[in-house]
Amino acid sequence: MRPLEQIVEDGEGLYGPVDDGRLAPRLDLAMANGQAGDYTKCQELSEELLGDCDRLLGPEHARTVQARYLVEESAGSLARSALAAFLELPRDSFAEEAAPADWQERLLDGASAIEAAPSYRARMLWDSKPPSRASDDGMHLEYDFEFVRPDRFHLLRETPEDIDEWIVLGDEHYRNAGLWWPVDDDETKEEHEREDGKLLADSYLDLLRRTAPIAVNVRRSGQAAYLVAEYAVVTQAWSHFFQGVASPREARTSLWIDLADGLLRRVEGSFVLPLSPEDGGEAIESFKHGFASYGEDIAIEAPDLGVELDEDESPRASAVFG
């Protein structure tokens, strides 16, 4: 395979013939690095390019707009990649230490830090194991989530068979089904609000502030250290999840507060959920939930409506990279 630099120099840019001197091929090179999965290099190149485009072409020029969009997307892709790797780390890869004497204050400070954060990104992995008599293999969900206070949400939900994406801007709801369309039915809006609420770091405030943990310790790996609080309950913010069924049993939730900055970084949990009388049996629910990009400039805007994706584009309609 030829180096990315050579592909660009040969005029095979993603935006057609080079028409802005060295700016167009530099944009193509940044894009190619992102599509190759090197989001760090993509972000570095696109940030440098944005400064030059803004200075030479002006803030409203199409090339400047492309560069600015690439900066935002590379930052988001880098955060998602880091979150995915972090959630894959098993608990036993972190050495256990005793909790500091001020652990209660640190939990309360963690709650305040969540409320003070103007924005953040999250990723959640959710698995549901069906009753033993069921024939299927259960359900696996993956969520990528962006939030900007007070009421801007962007969520991508994936299963092995399907992908859903939506944007909520206050009372405005938009859904992507190959093209973006405005949502006006209450049932879909309620689904958006229910799922968005599940992804919020704010949903764990009741545990941090009003629930006594059953154990507290420190987990350390290299230079990273986390205050881990263990609870024998599920957050009350998810109460709607249990409507119509009995309360969850054997619940466990652990919250990981980064000792370096006091921010919630990871949540793990599981519980047994009795199913409806019609279904019978029980389901074992488990999840991992990670947070990053606190306070970063995350753009969540209304999408272009009715713009259909090409067949070779990523289902993540709002993102440059797959």
GROMACS .gro file of C-alpha atoms in nm:
model
  322
    1MET     CA    1   0.000   0.000   0.000
    2ARG     CA    2   0.133   0.344  -0.090
    3PRO     CA    3   0.189   0.596   0.189
    4LEU     CA    4  -0.097   0.837   0.246
    5GLU     CA    5   0.128   1.125   0.147
    6GLN     CA    6   0.187   0.968  -0.197
    7ILE     CA    7  -0.183   0.907  -0.255
    8VAL     CA    8  -0.253   1.272  -0.188
    9GLU     CA    9   0.035   1.394  -0.407
   10ASP     CA   10  -0.098   1.180  -0.693
   11GLY     CA   11  -0.416   1.386  -0.695
   12GLU     CA   12  -0.652   1.120  -0.557
   13GLY     CA   13  -0.796   1.352  -0.296
   14LEU     CA   14  -1.133   1.288  -0.141
   15TYR     CA   15  -1.254   1.632  -0.244
   16GLY     CA   16  -1.155   1.613  -0.611
   17PRO     CA   17  -0.878   1.805  -0.789
   18VAL     CA   18  -0.647   2.016  -0.580
   19ASP     CA   19  -0.772   2.372  -0.613
   20ASP     CA   20  -0.640   2.546  -0.301
   21GLY     CA   21  -0.265   2.501  -0.333
   22ARG     CA   22  -0.142   2.290  -0.043
   23LEU     CA   23  -0.463   2.318   0.160
   24ALA     CA   24  -0.675   2.060  -0.023
   25PRO     CA   25  -0.418   1.778  -0.011
   26ARG     CA   26  -0.353   1.850   0.356
   27LEU     CA   27  -0.725   1.813   0.423
   28ASP     CA   28  -0.726   1.485   0.232
   29LEU     CA   29  -0.426   1.362   0.431
   30ALA     CA   30  -0.596   1.442   0.761
   31MET     CA   31  -0.914   1.267   0.644
   32ALA     CA   32  -0.720   0.961   0.528
   33ASN     CA   33  -0.549   0.928   0.865
   34GLY     CA   34  -0.888   0.939   1.036
   35GLN     CA   35  -1.033   0.676   0.808
   36ALA     CA   36  -0.726   0.461   0.875
   37GLY     CA   37  -0.803   0.486   1.249
   38ASP     CA   38  -0.520   0.722   1.346
   39TYR     CA   39  -0.743   0.981   1.511
   40THR     CA   40  -0.456   1.144   1.699
   41LYS     CA   41  -0.272   1.223   1.376
   42CYS     CA   42  -0.596   1.330   1.210
   43GLN     CA   43  -0.670   1.574   1.492
   44GLU     CA   44  -0.317   1.715   1.484
   45LEU     CA   45  -0.325   1.770   1.107
   46SER     CA   46  -0.679   1.910   1.098
   47GLU     CA   47  -0.614   2.159   1.379
   48GLU     CA   48  -0.306   2.293   1.199
   49LEU     CA   49  -0.500   2.306   0.875
   50LEU     CA   50  -0.794   2.488   1.032
   51GLY     CA   51  -0.567   2.768   1.146
   52ASP     CA   52  -0.421   2.811   0.797
   53CYS     CA   53  -0.760   2.789   0.623
   54ASP     CA   54  -0.909   3.045   0.857
   55ARG     CA   55  -0.614   3.280   0.805
   56LEU     CA   56  -0.583   3.240   0.426
   57LEU     CA   57  -0.941   3.176   0.313
   58GLY     CA   58  -1.156   3.317   0.591
   59PRO     CA   59  -1.387   3.148   0.846
   60GLU     CA   60  -1.679   3.101   0.604
   61HIS     CA   61  -1.488   2.943   0.315
   62ALA     CA   62  -1.597   2.586   0.231
   63ARG     CA   63  -1.247   2.451   0.295
   64THR     CA   64  -1.239   2.616   0.638
   65VAL     CA   65  -1.579   2.470   0.723
   66GLN     CA   66  -1.457   2.125   0.618
   67ALA     CA   67  -1.146   2.159   0.833
   68ARG     CA   68  -1.349   2.275   1.134
   69TYR     CA   69  -1.586   1.980   1.095
   70LEU     CA   70  -1.291   1.742   1.072
   71VAL     CA   71  -1.144   1.882   1.394
   72GLU     CA   72  -1.471   1.815   1.576
   73GLU     CA   73  -1.512   1.465   1.433
   74SER     CA   74  -1.152   1.361   1.498
   75ALA     CA   75  -1.190   1.471   1.862
   76GLY     CA   76  -1.511   1.270   1.893
   77SER     CA   77  -1.360   0.962   1.728
   78LEU     CA   78  -1.052   0.984   1.949
   79ALA     CA   79  -1.270   1.003   2.261
   80ARG     CA   80  -1.487   0.709   2.149
   81SER     CA   81  -1.180   0.499   2.074
   82ALA     CA   82  -1.026   0.573   2.415
   83LEU     CA   83  -1.353   0.499   2.592
   84ALA     CA   84  -1.392   0.167   2.411
   85ALA     CA   85  -1.040   0.063   2.514
   86PHE     CA   86  -1.096   0.174   2.875
   87LEU     CA   87  -1.418  -0.024   2.911
   88GLU     CA   88  -1.246  -0.336   2.778
   89LEU     CA   89  -0.996  -0.333   3.066
   90PRO     CA   90  -1.099  -0.604   3.316
   91ARG     CA   91  -1.143  -0.506   3.678
   92ASP     CA   92  -0.867  -0.742   3.793
   93SER     CA   93  -0.615  -0.552   3.579
   94PHE     CA   94  -0.634  -0.275   3.842
   95ALA     CA   95  -0.449  -0.330   4.170
   96GLU     CA   96  -0.664  -0.279   4.479
   97GLU     CA   97  -0.565  -0.037   4.756
   98ALA     CA   98  -0.731   0.102   5.068
   99ALA     CA   99  -0.958   0.403   5.025
  100PRO     CA  100  -0.838   0.743   5.148
  101ALA     CA  101  -0.982   0.878   5.473
  102ASP     CA  102  -1.174   1.151   5.290
  103TRP     CA  103  -1.356   0.916   5.051
  104GLN     CA  104  -1.700   1.048   5.146
  105GLU     CA  105  -1.603   1.404   5.055
  106ARG     CA  106  -1.456   1.282   4.729
  107LEU     CA  107  -1.783   1.112   4.632
  108LEU     CA  108  -1.977   1.430   4.706
  109ASP     CA  109  -1.723   1.633   4.508
  110GLY     CA  110  -1.766   1.388   4.221
  111ALA     CA  111  -2.139   1.455   4.216
  112SER     CA  112  -2.078   1.830   4.208
  113ALA     CA  113  -1.826   1.790   3.926
  114ILE     CA  114  -2.084   1.606   3.716
  115GLU     CA  115  -2.340   1.882   3.762
  116ALA     CA  116  -2.082   2.150   3.682
  117ALA     CA  117  -1.967   1.986   3.356
  118PRO     CA  118  -2.117   2.173   3.057
  119SER     CA  119  -2.064   1.876   2.826
  120TYR     CA  120  -1.928   1.522   2.804
  121ARG     CA  121  -1.922   1.205   2.594
  122ALA     CA  122  -2.020   0.856   2.706
  123ARG     CA  123  -2.014   0.499   2.584
  124MET     CA  124  -2.223   0.215   2.725
  125LEU     CA  125  -2.218  -0.160   2.666
  126TRP     CA  126  -2.539  -0.335   2.775
  127ASP     CA  127  -2.606  -0.710   2.779
  128SER     CA  128  -2.927  -0.890   2.864
  129LYS     CA  129  -2.915  -1.264   2.926
  130PRO     CA  130  -3.256  -1.424   2.867
  131PRO     CA  131  -3.427  -1.689   3.080
  132SER     CA  132  -3.262  -2.029   3.057
  133ARG     CA  133  -3.557  -2.169   2.865
  134ALA     CA  134  -3.523  -1.908   2.589
  135SER     CA  135  -3.372  -2.016   2.258
  136ASP     CA  136  -3.198  -1.693   2.160
  137ASP     CA  137  -2.859  -1.571   2.281
  138GLY     CA  138  -2.975  -1.256   2.451
  139MET     CA  139  -2.934  -0.894   2.355
  140HIS     CA  140  -2.622  -0.681   2.317
  141LEU     CA  141  -2.645  -0.303   2.284
  142GLU     CA  142  -2.373  -0.044   2.231
  143TYR     CA  143  -2.434   0.328   2.284
  144ASP     CA  144  -2.223   0.629   2.187
  145PHE     CA  145  -2.353   0.947   2.344
  146GLU     CA  146  -2.281   1.320   2.346
  147PHE     CA  147  -2.440   1.569   2.583
  148VAL     CA  148  -2.433   1.949   2.607
  149ARG     CA  149  -2.624   2.119   2.886
  150PRO     CA  150  -2.897   2.184   2.933
  151ASP     CA  151  -3.084   1.983   2.671
  152ARG     CA  152  -2.873   1.882   2.368
  153PHE     CA  153  -2.828   1.510   2.309
  154HIS     CA  154  -2.678   1.300   2.031
  155LEU     CA  155  -2.707   0.923   2.061
  156LEU     CA  156  -2.604   0.631   1.841
  157ARG     CA  157  -2.744   0.290   1.944
  158GLU     CA  158  -2.615  -0.026   1.779
  159THR     CA  159  -2.714  -0.392   1.792
  160PRO     CA  160  -2.570  -0.670   1.575
  161GLU     CA  161  -2.868  -0.623   1.344
  162ASP     CA  162  -2.958  -0.257   1.356
  163ILE     CA  163  -2.839   0.100   1.410
  164ASP     CA  164  -3.045   0.390   1.545
  165GLU     CA  165  -2.931   0.750   1.572
  166TRP     CA  166  -3.106   1.062   1.695
  167ILE     CA  167  -3.047   1.420   1.800
  168VAL     CA  168  -3.250   1.610   2.059
  169LEU     CA  169  -3.231   1.988   2.087
  170GLY     CA  170  -3.471   2.086   2.361
  171ASP     CA  171  -3.818   2.018   2.220
  172GLU     CA  172  -3.681   1.940   1.872
  173HIS     CA  173  -3.622   1.570   1.795
  174TYR     CA  174  -3.453   1.429   1.483
  175ARG     CA  175  -3.407   1.066   1.377
  176ASN     CA  176  -3.171   0.915   1.122
  177ALA     CA  177  -3.295   0.623   0.912
  178GLY     CA  178  -3.061   0.663   0.617
  179LEU     CA  179  -3.182   1.021   0.601
  180TRP     CA  180  -3.262   1.265   0.879
  181TRP     CA  181  -3.623   1.353   0.952
  182PRO     CA  182  -3.796   1.556   1.227
  183VAL     CA  183  -3.984   1.352   1.486
  184ASP     CA  184  -4.333   1.463   1.582
  185ASP     CA  185  -4.488   1.154   1.745
  186ASP     CA  186  -4.489   1.131   2.122
  187GLU     CA  187  -4.395   0.762   2.138
  188THR     CA  188  -4.062   0.814   1.958
  189LYS     CA  189  -3.987   1.125   2.163
  190GLU     CA  190  -4.048   0.929   2.482
  191GLU     CA  191  -3.806   0.661   2.361
  192HIS     CA  192  -3.542   0.927   2.297
  193GLU     CA  193  -3.587   1.081   2.641
  194ARG     CA  194  -3.582   0.742   2.813
  195GLU     CA  195  -3.264   0.624   2.643
  196ASP     CA  196  -3.089   0.962   2.671
  197GLY     CA  197  -3.161   0.965   3.043
  198LYS     CA  198  -2.999   0.624   3.084
  199LEU     CA  199  -2.672   0.755   2.935
  200LEU     CA  200  -2.642   1.066   3.153
  201ALA     CA  201  -2.371   1.081   3.418
  202ASP     CA  202  -2.629   1.278   3.617
  203SER     CA  203  -2.830   0.958   3.660
  204TYR     CA  204  -2.579   0.844   3.926
  205LEU     CA  205  -2.611   1.151   4.148
  206ASP     CA  206  -2.850   0.976   4.387
  207LEU     CA  207  -2.591   0.704   4.452
  208LEU     CA  208  -2.306   0.950   4.508
  209ARG     CA  209  -2.507   1.175   4.741
  210ARG     CA  210  -2.774   0.973   4.915
  211THR     CA  211  -2.678   0.605   4.912
  212ALA     CA  212  -2.434   0.437   5.148
  213PRO     CA  213  -2.183   0.218   4.961
  214ILE     CA  214  -2.121  -0.136   5.082
  215ALA     CA  215  -1.749  -0.108   5.004
  216VAL     CA  216  -1.500   0.160   4.898
  217ASN     CA  217  -1.145   0.110   4.771
  218VAL     CA  218  -0.893   0.243   4.523
  219ARG     CA  219  -0.813   0.073   4.194
  220ARG     CA  220  -0.482   0.164   4.031
  221SER     CA  221  -0.320   0.087   3.696
  222GLY     CA  222   0.005   0.268   3.618
  223GLN     CA  223  -0.043   0.637   3.685
  224ALA     CA  224  -0.424   0.610   3.680
  225ALA     CA  225  -0.604   0.569   4.013
  226TYR     CA  226  -0.977   0.555   4.080
  227LEU     CA  227  -1.188   0.572   4.393
  228VAL     CA  228  -1.435   0.285   4.349
  229ALA     CA  229  -1.761   0.285   4.546
  230GLU     CA  230  -1.969  -0.034   4.543
  231TYR     CA  231  -2.347  -0.027   4.592
  232ALA     CA  232  -2.607  -0.301   4.638
  233VAL     CA  233  -2.872  -0.111   4.440
  234VAL     CA  234  -2.944   0.031   4.096
  235THR     CA  235  -2.975   0.407   4.053
  236GLN     CA  236  -3.324   0.542   4.119
  237ALA     CA  237  -3.296   0.745   3.798
  238TRP     CA  238  -3.367   0.423   3.609
  239SER     CA  239  -3.694   0.354   3.790
  240HIS     CA  240  -3.889   0.383   3.463
  241PHE     CA  241  -3.692   0.081   3.339
  242PHE     CA  242  -3.868  -0.138   3.596
  243GLN     CA  243  -4.224  -0.018   3.549
  244GLY     CA  244  -4.471  -0.304   3.526
  245VAL     CA  245  -4.232  -0.562   3.673
  246ALA     CA  246  -4.103  -0.648   4.017
  247SER     CA  247  -3.803  -0.465   4.156
  248PRO     CA  248  -3.458  -0.581   4.041
  249ARG     CA  249  -3.279  -0.833   4.258
  250GLU     CA  250  -2.911  -0.899   4.332
  251ALA     CA  251  -2.823  -0.550   4.213
  252ARG     CA  252  -2.464  -0.428   4.210
  253THR     CA  253  -2.330  -0.093   4.088
  254SER     CA  254  -1.974   0.037   4.110
  255LEU     CA  255  -1.879   0.400   4.042
  256TRP     CA  256  -1.519   0.489   3.950
  257ILE     CA  257  -1.409   0.844   4.037
  258ASP     CA  258  -1.077   0.957   3.889
  259LEU     CA  259  -0.857   1.064   4.180
  260ALA     CA  260  -0.665   1.303   3.954
  261ASP     CA  261  -0.958   1.526   3.858
  262GLY     CA  262  -1.251   1.403   4.068
  263LEU     CA  263  -1.464   1.310   3.764
  264LEU     CA  264  -1.679   1.002   3.717
  265ARG     CA  265  -1.504   0.788   3.455
  266ARG     CA  266  -1.654   0.440   3.472
  267VAL     CA  267  -1.962   0.259   3.600
  268GLU     CA  268  -2.020  -0.115   3.610
  269GLY     CA  269  -2.335  -0.289   3.717
  270SER     CA  270  -2.563  -0.590   3.701
  271PHE     CA  271  -2.901  -0.699   3.833
  272VAL     CA  272  -3.160  -0.971   3.793
  273LEU     CA  273  -3.487  -0.847   3.647
  274PRO     CA  274  -3.808  -1.053   3.682
  275LEU     CA  275  -3.993  -1.057   3.352
  276SER     CA  276  -4.363  -1.003   3.296
  277PRO     CA  277  -4.604  -1.284   3.385
  278GLU     CA  278  -4.657  -1.347   3.013
  279ASP     CA  279  -4.285  -1.397   2.948
  280GLY     CA  280  -4.199  -1.563   3.277
  281GLY     CA  281  -3.854  -1.622   3.420
  282GLU     CA  282  -3.582  -1.367   3.473
  283ALA     CA  283  -3.322  -1.174   3.275
  284ILE     CA  284  -2.973  -1.091   3.393
  285GLU     CA  285  -2.885  -0.736   3.293
  286SER     CA  286  -2.524  -0.613   3.297
  287PHE     CA  287  -2.359  -0.295   3.174
  288LYS     CA  288  -2.039  -0.095   3.150
  289HIS     CA  289  -2.058   0.282   3.120
  290GLY     CA  290  -1.764   0.515   3.049
  291PHE     CA  291  -1.730   0.895   3.039
  292ALA     CA  292  -1.483   1.133   2.874
  293SER     CA  293  -1.448   1.479   2.716
  294TYR     CA  294  -1.584   1.665   3.018
  295GLY     CA  295  -1.615   2.035   2.940
  296GLU     CA  296  -1.499   2.004   2.579
  297ASP     CA  297  -1.652   2.201   2.294
  298ILE     CA  298  -1.898   1.944   2.156
  299ALA     CA  299  -2.116   2.060   1.868
  300ILE     CA  300  -2.468   1.912   1.860
  301GLU     CA  301  -2.670   2.088   1.593
  302ALA     CA  302  -2.981   2.021   1.386
  303PRO     CA  303  -2.892   1.787   1.098
  304ASP     CA  304  -2.950   1.851   0.730
  305LEU     CA  305  -3.292   1.700   0.671
  306GLY     CA  306  -3.356   1.453   0.393
  307VAL     CA  307  -2.988   1.407   0.303
  308GLU     CA  308  -2.945   1.043   0.210
  309LEU     CA  309  -2.616   0.860   0.261
  310ASP     CA  310  -2.427   0.694  -0.022
  311GLU     CA  311  -2.401   0.317   0.005
  312ASP     CA  312  -2.032   0.330   0.093
  313GLU     CA  313  -2.074   0.586   0.373
  314SER     CA  314  -2.079   0.496   0.739
  315PRO     CA  315  -2.417   0.446   0.908
  316ARG     CA  316  -2.289   0.702   1.160
  317ALA     CA  317  -2.436   0.977   0.944
  318SER     CA  318  -2.299   1.261   1.150
  319ALA     CA  319  -1.945   1.129   1.164
  320VAL     CA  320  -1.666   1.128   0.909
  321PHE     CA  321  -1.521   0.798   1.019
  322GLY     CA  322  -1.689   0.459   1.057
   0.00000   0.00000   0.00000
